[in-house]
Coordinates of C-alpha atoms in Angstrom, one line a residue:
X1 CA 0.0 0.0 0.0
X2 CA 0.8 3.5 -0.7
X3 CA 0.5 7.2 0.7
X4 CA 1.6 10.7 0.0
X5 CA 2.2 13.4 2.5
X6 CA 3.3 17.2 1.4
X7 CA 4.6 19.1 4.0
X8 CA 4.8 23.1 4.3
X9 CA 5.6 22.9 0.4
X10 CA 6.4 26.4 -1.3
X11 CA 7.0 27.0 -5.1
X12 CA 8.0 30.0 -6.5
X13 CA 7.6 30.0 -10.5
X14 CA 10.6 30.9 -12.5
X15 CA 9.2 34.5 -13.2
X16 CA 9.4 35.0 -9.2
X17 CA 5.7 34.9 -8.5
X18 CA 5.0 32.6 -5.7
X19 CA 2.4 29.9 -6.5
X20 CA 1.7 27.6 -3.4
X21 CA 2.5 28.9 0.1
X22 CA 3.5 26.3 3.3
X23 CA 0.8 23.8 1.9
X24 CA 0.6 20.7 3.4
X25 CA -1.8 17.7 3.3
X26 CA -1.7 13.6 3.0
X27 CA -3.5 11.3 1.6
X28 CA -3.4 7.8 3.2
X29 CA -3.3 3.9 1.9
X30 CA -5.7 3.2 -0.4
X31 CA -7.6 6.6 -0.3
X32 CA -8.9 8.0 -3.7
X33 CA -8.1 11.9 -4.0
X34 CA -9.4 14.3 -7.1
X35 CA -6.9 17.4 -6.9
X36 CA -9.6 20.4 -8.1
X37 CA -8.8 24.3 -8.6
X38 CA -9.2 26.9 -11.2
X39 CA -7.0 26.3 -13.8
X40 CA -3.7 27.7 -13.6
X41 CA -3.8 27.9 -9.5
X42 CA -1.3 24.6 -9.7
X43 CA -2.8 21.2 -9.9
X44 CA -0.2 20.2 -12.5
X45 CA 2.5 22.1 -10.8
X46 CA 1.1 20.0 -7.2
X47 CA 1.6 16.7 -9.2
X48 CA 5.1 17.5 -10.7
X49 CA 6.2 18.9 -7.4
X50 CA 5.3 15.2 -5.5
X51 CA 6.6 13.5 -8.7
X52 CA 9.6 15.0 -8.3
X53 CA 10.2 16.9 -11.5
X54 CA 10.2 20.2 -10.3
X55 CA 12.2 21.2 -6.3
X56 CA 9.9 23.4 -4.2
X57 CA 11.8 26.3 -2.4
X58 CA 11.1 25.0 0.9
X59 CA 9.0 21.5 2.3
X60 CA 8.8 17.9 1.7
X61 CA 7.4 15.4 -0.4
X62 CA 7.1 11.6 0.6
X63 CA 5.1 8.9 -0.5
X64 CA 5.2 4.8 -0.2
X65 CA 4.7 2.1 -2.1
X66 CA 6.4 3.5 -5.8
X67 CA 5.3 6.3 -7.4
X68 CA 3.1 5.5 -11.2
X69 CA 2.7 8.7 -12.6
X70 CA 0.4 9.5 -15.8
X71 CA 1.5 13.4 -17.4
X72 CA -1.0 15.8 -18.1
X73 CA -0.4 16.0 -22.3
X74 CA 0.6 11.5 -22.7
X75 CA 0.0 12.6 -26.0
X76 CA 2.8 15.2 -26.6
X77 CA 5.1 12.4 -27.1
X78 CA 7.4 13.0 -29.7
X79 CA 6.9 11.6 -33.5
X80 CA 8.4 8.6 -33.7
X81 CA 7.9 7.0 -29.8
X82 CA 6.5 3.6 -30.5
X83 CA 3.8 1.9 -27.8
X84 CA 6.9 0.1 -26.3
X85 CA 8.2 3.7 -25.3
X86 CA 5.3 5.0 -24.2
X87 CA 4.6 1.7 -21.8
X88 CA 8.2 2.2 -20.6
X89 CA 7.6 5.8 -19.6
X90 CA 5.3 4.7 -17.2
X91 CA 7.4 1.7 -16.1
X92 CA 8.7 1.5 -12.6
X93 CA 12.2 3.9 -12.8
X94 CA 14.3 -0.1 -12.1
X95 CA 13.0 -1.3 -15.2
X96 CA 13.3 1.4 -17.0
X97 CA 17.1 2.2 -16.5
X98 CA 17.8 -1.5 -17.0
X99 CA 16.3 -0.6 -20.8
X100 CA 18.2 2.0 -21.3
X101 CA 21.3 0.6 -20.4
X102 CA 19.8 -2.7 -22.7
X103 CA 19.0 -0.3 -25.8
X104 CA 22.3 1.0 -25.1
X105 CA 24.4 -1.4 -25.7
X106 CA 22.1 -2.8 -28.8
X107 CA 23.0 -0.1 -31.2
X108 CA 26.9 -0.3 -29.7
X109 CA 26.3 -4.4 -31.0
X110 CA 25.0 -2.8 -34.2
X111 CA 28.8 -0.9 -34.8
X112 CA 31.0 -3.9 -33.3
X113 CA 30.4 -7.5 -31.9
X114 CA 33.4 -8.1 -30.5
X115 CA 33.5 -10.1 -27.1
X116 CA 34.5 -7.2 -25.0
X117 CA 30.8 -5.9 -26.3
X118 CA 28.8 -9.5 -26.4
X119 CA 29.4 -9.4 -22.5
X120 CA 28.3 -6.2 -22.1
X121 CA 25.4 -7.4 -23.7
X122 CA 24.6 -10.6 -21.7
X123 CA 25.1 -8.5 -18.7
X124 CA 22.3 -6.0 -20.3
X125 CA 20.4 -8.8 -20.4
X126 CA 20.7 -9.9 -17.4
X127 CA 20.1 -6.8 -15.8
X128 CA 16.7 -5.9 -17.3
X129 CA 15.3 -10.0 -16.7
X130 CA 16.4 -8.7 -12.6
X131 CA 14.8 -5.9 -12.9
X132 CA 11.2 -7.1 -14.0
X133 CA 12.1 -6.2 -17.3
X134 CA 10.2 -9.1 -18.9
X135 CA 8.0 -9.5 -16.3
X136 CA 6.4 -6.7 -16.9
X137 CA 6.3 -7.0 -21.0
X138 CA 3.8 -9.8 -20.0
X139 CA 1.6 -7.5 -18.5
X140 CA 2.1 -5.5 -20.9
X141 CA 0.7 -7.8 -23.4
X142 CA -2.6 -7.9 -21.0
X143 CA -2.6 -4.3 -21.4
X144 CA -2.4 -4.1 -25.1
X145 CA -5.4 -6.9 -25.5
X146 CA -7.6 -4.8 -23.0
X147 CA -7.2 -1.3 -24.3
X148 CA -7.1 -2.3 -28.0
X149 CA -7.4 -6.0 -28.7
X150 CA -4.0 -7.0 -29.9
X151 CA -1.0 -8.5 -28.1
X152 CA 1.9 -6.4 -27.5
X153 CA 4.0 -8.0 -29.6
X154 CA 2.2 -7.3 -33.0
X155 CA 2.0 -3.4 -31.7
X156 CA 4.9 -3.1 -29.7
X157 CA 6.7 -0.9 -32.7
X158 CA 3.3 1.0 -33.8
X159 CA 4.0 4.7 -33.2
X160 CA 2.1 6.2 -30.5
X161 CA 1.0 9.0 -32.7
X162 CA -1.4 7.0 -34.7
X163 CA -3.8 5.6 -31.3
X164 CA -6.4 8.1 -30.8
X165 CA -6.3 9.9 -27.5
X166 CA -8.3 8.3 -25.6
X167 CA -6.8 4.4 -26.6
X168 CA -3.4 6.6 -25.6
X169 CA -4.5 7.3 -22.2
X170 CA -6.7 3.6 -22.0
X171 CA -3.3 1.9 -22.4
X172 CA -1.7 4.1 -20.1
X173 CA -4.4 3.5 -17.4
X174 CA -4.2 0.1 -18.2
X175 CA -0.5 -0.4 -17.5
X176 CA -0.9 2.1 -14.4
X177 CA -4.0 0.1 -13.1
X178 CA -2.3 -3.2 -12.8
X179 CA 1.4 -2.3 -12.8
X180 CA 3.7 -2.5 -9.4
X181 CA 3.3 0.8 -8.0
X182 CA 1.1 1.7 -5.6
X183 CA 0.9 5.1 -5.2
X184 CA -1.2 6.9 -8.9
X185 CA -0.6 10.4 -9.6
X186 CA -3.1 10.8 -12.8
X187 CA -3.4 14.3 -14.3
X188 CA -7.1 14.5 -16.0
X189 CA -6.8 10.5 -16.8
X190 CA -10.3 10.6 -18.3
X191 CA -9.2 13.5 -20.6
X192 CA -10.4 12.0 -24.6
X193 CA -11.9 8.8 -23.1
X194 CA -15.3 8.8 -24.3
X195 CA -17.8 8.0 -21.8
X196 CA -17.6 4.1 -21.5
X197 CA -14.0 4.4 -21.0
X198 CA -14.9 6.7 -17.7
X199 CA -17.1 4.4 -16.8
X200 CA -14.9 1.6 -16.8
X201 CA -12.2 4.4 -15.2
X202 CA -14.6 4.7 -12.5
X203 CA -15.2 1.7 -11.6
X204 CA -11.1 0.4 -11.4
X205 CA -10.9 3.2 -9.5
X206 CA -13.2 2.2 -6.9
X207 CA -12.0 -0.9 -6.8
X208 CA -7.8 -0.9 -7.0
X209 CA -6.5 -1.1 -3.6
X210 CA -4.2 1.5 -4.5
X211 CA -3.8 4.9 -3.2
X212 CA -4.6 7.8 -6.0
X213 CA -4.3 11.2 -6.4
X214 CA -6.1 12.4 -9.4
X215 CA -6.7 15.7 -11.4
X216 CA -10.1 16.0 -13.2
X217 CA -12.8 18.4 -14.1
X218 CA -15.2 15.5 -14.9
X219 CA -18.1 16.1 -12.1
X220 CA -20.0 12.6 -12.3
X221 CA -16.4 11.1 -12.2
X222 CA -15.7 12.5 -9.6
X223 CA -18.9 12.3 -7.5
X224 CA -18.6 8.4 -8.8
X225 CA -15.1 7.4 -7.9
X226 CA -13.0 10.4 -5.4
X227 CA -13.5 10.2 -1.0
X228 CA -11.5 12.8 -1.0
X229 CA -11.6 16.5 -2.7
X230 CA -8.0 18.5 -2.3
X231 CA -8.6 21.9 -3.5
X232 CA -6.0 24.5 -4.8
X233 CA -6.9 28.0 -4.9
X234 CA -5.4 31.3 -4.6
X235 CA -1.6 29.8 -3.2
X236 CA -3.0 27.3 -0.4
X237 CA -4.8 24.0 -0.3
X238 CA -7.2 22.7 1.8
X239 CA -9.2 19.2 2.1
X240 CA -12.9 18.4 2.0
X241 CA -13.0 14.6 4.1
X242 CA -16.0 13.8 2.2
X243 CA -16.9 13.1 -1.5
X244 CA -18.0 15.1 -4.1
X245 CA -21.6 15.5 -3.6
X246 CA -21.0 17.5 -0.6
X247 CA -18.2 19.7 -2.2
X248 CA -19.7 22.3 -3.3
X249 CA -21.3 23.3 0.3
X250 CA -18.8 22.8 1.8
X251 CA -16.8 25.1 -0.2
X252 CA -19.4 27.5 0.2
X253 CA -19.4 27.3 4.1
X254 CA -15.5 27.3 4.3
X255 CA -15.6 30.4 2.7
X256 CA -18.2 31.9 4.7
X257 CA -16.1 31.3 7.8
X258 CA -13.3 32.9 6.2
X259 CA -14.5 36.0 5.9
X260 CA -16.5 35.7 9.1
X261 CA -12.5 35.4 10.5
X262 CA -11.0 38.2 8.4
X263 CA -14.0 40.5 9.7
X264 CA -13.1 40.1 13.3
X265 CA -9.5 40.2 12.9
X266 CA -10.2 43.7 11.0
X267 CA -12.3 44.7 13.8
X268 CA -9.8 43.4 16.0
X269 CA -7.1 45.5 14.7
X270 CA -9.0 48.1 14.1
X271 CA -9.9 48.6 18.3
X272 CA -6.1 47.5 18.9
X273 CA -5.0 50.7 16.9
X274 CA -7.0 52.9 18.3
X275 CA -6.2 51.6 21.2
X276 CA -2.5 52.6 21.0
X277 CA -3.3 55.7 19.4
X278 CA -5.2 56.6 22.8
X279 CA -2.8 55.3 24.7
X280 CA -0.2 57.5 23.5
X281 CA -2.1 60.3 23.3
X282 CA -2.6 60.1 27.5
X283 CA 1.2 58.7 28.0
X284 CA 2.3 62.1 26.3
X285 CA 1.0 64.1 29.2
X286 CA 0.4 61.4 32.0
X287 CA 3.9 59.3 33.0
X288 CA 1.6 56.7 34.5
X289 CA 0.0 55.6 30.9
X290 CA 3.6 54.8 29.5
X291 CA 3.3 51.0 30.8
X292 CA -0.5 50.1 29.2
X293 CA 0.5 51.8 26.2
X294 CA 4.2 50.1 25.8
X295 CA 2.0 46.9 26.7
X296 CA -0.9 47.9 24.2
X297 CA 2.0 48.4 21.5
X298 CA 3.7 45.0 22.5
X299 CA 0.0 43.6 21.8
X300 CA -0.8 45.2 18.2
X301 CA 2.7 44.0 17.2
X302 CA 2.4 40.5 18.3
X303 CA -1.4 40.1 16.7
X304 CA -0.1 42.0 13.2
X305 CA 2.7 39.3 13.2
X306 CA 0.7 36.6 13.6
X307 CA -1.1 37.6 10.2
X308 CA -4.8 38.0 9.4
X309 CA -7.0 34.8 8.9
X310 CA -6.5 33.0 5.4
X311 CA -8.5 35.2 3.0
X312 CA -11.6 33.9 1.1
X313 CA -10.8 32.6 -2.4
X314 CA -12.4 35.3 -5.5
X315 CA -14.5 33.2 -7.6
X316 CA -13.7 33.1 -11.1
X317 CA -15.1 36.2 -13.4
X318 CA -14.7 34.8 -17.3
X319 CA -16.4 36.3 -20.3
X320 CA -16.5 35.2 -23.3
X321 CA -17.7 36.8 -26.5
X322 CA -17.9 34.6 -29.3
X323 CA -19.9 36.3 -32.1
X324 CA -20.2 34.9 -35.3
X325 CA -22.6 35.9 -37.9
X326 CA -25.2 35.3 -40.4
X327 CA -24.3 32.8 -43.1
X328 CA -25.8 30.7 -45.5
X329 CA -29.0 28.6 -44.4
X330 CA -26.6 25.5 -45.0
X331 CA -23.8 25.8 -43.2
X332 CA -22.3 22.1 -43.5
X333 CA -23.5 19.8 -46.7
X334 CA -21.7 16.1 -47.1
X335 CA -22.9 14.0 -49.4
X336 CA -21.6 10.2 -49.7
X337 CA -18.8 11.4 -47.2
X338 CA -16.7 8.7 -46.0
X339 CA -13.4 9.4 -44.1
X340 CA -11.0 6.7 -45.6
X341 CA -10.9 3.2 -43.3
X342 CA -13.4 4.6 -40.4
X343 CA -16.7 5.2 -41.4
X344 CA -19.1 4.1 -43.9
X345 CA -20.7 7.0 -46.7
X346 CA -22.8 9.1 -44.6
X347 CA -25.3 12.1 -46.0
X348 CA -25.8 15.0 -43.4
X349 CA -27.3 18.7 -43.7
X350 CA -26.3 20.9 -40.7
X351 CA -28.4 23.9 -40.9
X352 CA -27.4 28.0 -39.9
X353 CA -27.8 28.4 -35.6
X354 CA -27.9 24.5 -34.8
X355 CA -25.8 22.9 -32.2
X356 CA -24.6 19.5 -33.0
X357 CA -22.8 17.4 -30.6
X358 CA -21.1 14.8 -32.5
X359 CA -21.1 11.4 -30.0
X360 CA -19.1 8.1 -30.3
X361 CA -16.6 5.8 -29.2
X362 CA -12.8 6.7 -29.5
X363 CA -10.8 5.7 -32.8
X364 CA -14.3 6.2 -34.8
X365 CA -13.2 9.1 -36.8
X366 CA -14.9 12.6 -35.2
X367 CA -11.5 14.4 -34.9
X368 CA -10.8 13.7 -38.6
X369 CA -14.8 15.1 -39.4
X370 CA -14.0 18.1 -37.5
X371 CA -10.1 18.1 -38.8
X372 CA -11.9 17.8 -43.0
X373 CA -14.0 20.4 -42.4
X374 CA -11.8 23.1 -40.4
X375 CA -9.7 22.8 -44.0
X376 CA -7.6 20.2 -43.2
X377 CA -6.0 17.5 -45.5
X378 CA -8.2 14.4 -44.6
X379 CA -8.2 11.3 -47.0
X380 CA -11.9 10.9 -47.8
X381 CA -13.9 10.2 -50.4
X382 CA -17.4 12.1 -51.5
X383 CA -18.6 15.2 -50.4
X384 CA -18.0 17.5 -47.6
X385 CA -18.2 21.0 -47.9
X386 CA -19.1 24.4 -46.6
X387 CA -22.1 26.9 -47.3
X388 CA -21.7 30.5 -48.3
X389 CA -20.0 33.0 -45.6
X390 CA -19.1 29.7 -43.3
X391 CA -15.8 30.6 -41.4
X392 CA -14.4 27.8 -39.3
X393 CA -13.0 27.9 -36.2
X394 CA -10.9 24.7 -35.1
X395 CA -10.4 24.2 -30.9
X396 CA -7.2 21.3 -31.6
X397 CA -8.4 18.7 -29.0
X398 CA -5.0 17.6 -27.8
X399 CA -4.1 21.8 -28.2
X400 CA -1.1 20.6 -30.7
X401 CA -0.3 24.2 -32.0
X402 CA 2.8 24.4 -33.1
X403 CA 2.5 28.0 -34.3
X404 CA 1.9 29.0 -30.8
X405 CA 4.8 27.8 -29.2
X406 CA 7.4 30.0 -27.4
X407 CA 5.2 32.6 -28.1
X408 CA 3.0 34.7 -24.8
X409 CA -0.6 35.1 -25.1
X410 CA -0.1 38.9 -25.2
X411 CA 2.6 38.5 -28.4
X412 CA -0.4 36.4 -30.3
X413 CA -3.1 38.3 -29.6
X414 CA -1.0 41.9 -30.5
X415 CA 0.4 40.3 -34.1
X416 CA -2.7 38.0 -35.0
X417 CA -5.3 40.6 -34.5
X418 CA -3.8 43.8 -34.5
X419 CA -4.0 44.6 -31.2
X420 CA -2.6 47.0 -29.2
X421 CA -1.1 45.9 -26.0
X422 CA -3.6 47.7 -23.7
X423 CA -6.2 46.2 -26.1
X424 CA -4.7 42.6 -25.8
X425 CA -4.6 42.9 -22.2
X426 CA -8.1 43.9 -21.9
X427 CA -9.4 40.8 -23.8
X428 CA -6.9 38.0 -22.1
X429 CA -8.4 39.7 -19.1
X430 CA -12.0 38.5 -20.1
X431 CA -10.7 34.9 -19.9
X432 CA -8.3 35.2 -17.2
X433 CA -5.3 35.7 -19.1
X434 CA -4.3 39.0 -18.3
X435 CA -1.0 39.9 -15.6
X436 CA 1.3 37.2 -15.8
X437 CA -0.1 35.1 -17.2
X438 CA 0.0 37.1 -20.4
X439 CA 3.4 37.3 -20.2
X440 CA 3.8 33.7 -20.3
X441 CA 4.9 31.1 -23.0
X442 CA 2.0 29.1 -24.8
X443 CA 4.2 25.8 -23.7
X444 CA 4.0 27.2 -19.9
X445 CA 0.6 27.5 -19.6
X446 CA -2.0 25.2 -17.8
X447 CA -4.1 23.3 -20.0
X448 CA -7.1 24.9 -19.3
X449 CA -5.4 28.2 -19.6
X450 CA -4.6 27.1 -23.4
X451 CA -7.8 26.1 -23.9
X452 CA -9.4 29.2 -22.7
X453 CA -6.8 30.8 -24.8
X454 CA -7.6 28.8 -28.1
X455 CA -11.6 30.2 -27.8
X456 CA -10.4 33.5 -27.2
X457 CA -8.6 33.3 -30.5
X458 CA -11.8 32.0 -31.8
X459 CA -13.8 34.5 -31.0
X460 CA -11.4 37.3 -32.3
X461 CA -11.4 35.1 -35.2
X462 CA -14.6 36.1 -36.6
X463 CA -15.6 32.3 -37.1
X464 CA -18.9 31.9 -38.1
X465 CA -18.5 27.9 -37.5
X466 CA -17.4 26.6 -34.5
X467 CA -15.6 23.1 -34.5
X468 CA -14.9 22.0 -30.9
X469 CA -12.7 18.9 -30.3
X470 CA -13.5 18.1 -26.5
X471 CA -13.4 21.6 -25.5
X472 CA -14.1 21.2 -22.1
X473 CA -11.5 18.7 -21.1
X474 CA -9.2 20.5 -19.8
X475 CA -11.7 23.6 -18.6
X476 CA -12.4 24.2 -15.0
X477 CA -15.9 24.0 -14.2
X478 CA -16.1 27.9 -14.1
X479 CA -14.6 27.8 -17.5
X480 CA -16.8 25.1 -18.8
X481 CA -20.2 27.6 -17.4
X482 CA -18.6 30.3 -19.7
X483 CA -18.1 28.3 -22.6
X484 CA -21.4 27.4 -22.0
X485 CA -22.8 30.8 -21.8
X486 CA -20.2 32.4 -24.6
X487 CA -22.0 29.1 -27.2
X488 CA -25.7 30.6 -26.0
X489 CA -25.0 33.7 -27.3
X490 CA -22.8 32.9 -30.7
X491 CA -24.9 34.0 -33.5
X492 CA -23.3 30.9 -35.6
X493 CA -23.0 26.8 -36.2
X494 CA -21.5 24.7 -33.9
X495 CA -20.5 21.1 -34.1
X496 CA -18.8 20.2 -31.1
X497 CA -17.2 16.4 -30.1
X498 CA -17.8 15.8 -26.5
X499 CA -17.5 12.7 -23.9
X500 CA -18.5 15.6 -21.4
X501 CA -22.5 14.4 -20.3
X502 CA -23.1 17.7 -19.0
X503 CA -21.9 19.8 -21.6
X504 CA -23.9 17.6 -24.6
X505 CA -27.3 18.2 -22.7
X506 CA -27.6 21.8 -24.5
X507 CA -27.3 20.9 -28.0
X508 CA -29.9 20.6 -30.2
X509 CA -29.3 17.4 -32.8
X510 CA -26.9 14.1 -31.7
X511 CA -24.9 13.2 -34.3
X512 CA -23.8 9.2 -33.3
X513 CA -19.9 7.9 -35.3
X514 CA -21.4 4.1 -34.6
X515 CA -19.4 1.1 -33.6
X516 CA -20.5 -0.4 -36.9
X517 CA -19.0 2.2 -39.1
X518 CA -22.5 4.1 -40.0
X519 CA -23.3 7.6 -38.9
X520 CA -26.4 8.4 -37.6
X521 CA -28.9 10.6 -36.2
X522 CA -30.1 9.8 -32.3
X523 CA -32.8 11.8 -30.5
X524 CA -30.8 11.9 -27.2
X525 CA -27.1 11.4 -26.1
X526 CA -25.9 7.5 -27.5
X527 CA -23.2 7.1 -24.8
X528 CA -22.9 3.2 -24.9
X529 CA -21.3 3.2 -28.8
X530 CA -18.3 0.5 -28.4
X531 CA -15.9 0.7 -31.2
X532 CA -15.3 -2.8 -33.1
X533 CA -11.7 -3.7 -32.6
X534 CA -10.2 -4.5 -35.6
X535 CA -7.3 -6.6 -36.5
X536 CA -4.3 -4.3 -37.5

């Protein structure tokens, strides 16, 4: 069994601003956590810090049992990695120095194969079989027949760039789930699963013995599978004992009392200076006051040190504009459209105004739908096409922007859209971008704070069609109740893929990617759509 315990833990980011101050907390063996927060505040910061990929400036980090960590963005992994990689990133740290050393020494067999290096070899060997190397490759294979339904040796050199997201973060889970360690740190795990992947996350939550920490924004995950809710906000964190369900109020009681606290300590200081001030007034022309008011000093300087109460967390103030504009009556026509080797011919009208949330399992081909109609070059066959004065917008589900890097928000906004800097300010500000934040490096940034940037751009845009690729995954749920206020008020088209059952409930038409190949039309939200694993 497992634990984690953070101990007066202080980060300072690199730009000097402080980000968490003296927080502490633990969460015992075999107790499920869901880290929450507004995005930015430091989940993913929280998670590297007790991984151990980032030094605090003062505190502790300790935890039992082996640490299996899943990363925020599984999918950055660079063009190329293979599924073996990726399983051996999340390998226990043994077995994966024992590879390196192996794969080492391989490409020194591939120059020379003299004896000096054939022993070097056999040691290799040796060393990884001690470490569990092989071991785990057999667990591996389980992994690879339960997340996609081929052994690990016929996928074992597949790149991991062409798995969907969600098989990405299935396998990961997977390996995670029923590897060694027994301590989880999972940041968003049910990030591009479609919903009977969280399902099926849910319940292996519940029932692993081991102790997790997890980061999510999903709120029937969460109310299904956390016992404990760790919140960061505004530098500190704090711990609700119970689930979910009772979150919310509780929040909204801890916060009562907090300013409850800071008004009496600023009524409290308030008396105590006027108290002194009176004091001294007396003491100037009575000898006898000097004591009570050296005393009342002595007082006021002791209660300023010990600091005012912790102050109650702002909530979150996002507004977001998206306009659009009047276009053609059909805004989307495909006719015999069939994405190459995922779908069967389809025929679909999607008329001026309508909200269509497009539904099915992972690996069916939505991203591609969305990816062919924002433009993109998408091998397809038939029709799919645009109506008159239709402007797409693309939100890039895994937020793979490549023109965005090393750039701040404040740099794109100013040479995108001719903005002044004031101006640029002003609108990152609407989002929560503004002060620092602005400053930073697209890389830098939170995931939700790149996803709140990415509908920003959108809405300076002037898209009059809106193609969302999971646009609340990465959203805090203050974020999530903008975008869904911003989409209430876009005078446009929007075709959205969600796995979020909250977020589907306002659109108008359900448009299903079936197991079977064939898209079609549903009345209400098709959640149980279980894609057909094909030999590959």
């Amino acid at each position: 069994m497992g634990h984690v315990e953070v101990g007066h833990l202080t980060y300072v980011l690199p730009d000097g601003r402080p980000l968490l101050d003296d927080v502490s907390f633990r969460i015992g063996e075999g107790i499920k956590a869901a880290l929450v927060g507004p995005n930015g505040a430091g989940k993913t910061t929280l998670m590297r810090l007790i991984a151990g990929d980032l030094e605090p400036v003062e505190g502790s980090v300790a935890s039992s049992g082996g640490l299996g960590i899943m990363r925020q963005f599984i999918g950055s992994i660079r063009d190329g990695r293979t599924l073996h990689d990726l399983l051996l990133s999340v390998a226990p740290a043994r077995v994966r120095a024992a590879a390196e050393r192996l794969h080492t020494v391989e490409l020194a067999m591939m120059e020379r194969e003299d004896e000096k290096t054939q022993m070097r070899y056999a040691q290799a060997i040796t060393d990884y079989s001690d470490a569990g190397g092989y071991d785990i490759e057999v667990l591996w294979d389980t992994c690879t027949v339960a997340a996609l339904g081929v052994p690990y040796e016929r996928v074992k050199y597949r790149e991991v760039n062409t798995l969907s997201g969600g098989e990405q973060k299935r396998l990961v889970l997977e390996a995670l789930l029923r590897g060694p360690d027994q301590t989880l740190l999972l940041d968003e795990p049910d990030n591009y699963l479609d919903v009977p992947g969280k399902v099926w996350l849910e319940r292996a939550l519940r029932d692993t013995p081991k102790t997790v920490l997890l980061v999510s924004h999903d709120r029937q995950l969460l109310a299904n599978a956390a016992d404990r809710i760790v919140t960061v906000e505004s530098g500190n964190v704090w711990v609700h004992g119970g689930g979910f369900a009772g979150y919310a109020e509780a929040r909204r009681e801890r916060n009562e009392r907090l300013d409850e606290l800071r008004r009496r300590w600023d009524e409290e200081h308030a008396k105590l200076r006027r108290l002194v001030t009176m004091l001294k007034q007396k003491a100037t022309y009575n000898d006898g006051m000097a004591p009570a008011y050296h005393a009342a000093q002595t007082r006021l300087r002791r209660f300023e040190e010990a600091g005012p109460p912790e102050v109650a967390p702002k909530d979150q103030l996002i507004s977001m504009r998206l306009r659009g504009g009047r276009t053609a009556k059909r805004a989307i026509i495909c006719e015999g459209l069939e994405l190459t080797g995922l779908m069967k011919p389809f025929d679909l009208e999607i008329w001026y105004g309508e909200r269509i949330a497009v539904l099915g399992s992972n690996g069916s081909g939505k991203s591609h739908f969305l990816r062919l109609l924002a433009g993109e070059d998408v091998r397809h066959t038939g029709v799919g096409r645009l109506g008159a004065r239709v402007v797409p917008g693309h939100f890039a589900q895994t937020h793979a922007r490549p023109d965005l890097l090393k750039r701040t928000p404040c740099e794109i906004v100013m040479t995108e859209h001719a903005r002044l800097r004031n101006e640029a300010m002003k609108a990152l500000a609407r989002y929560e971008l503004a002060g620092g934040v602005g400053d930073q490096r697209f890389e830098t940034l939170s995931g939700g704070q790149q996803a709140r940037l990415q509908i920003l751009l959108l809405e300076l845009s002037g898209a009059t069609l809106l193609l969302l690729d999971e646009p609340t995954d990465n959203l805090d749920l203050a974020s999530a109740e903008a975008l869904q206020e911003g989409l209430d008020a876009f005078d446009g088209t929007v075709v959205a893929v969600t796995h979020d059952r909250w977020f589907a409930a306002d659109f108008d038409r359900f448009v299903v990617f079936g197991a079977d190949g064939r898209v079609y039309e549903a009345p209400e939200p098709v959640w149980d759509e279980s894609r057909v694993v094909r030999a590959r």
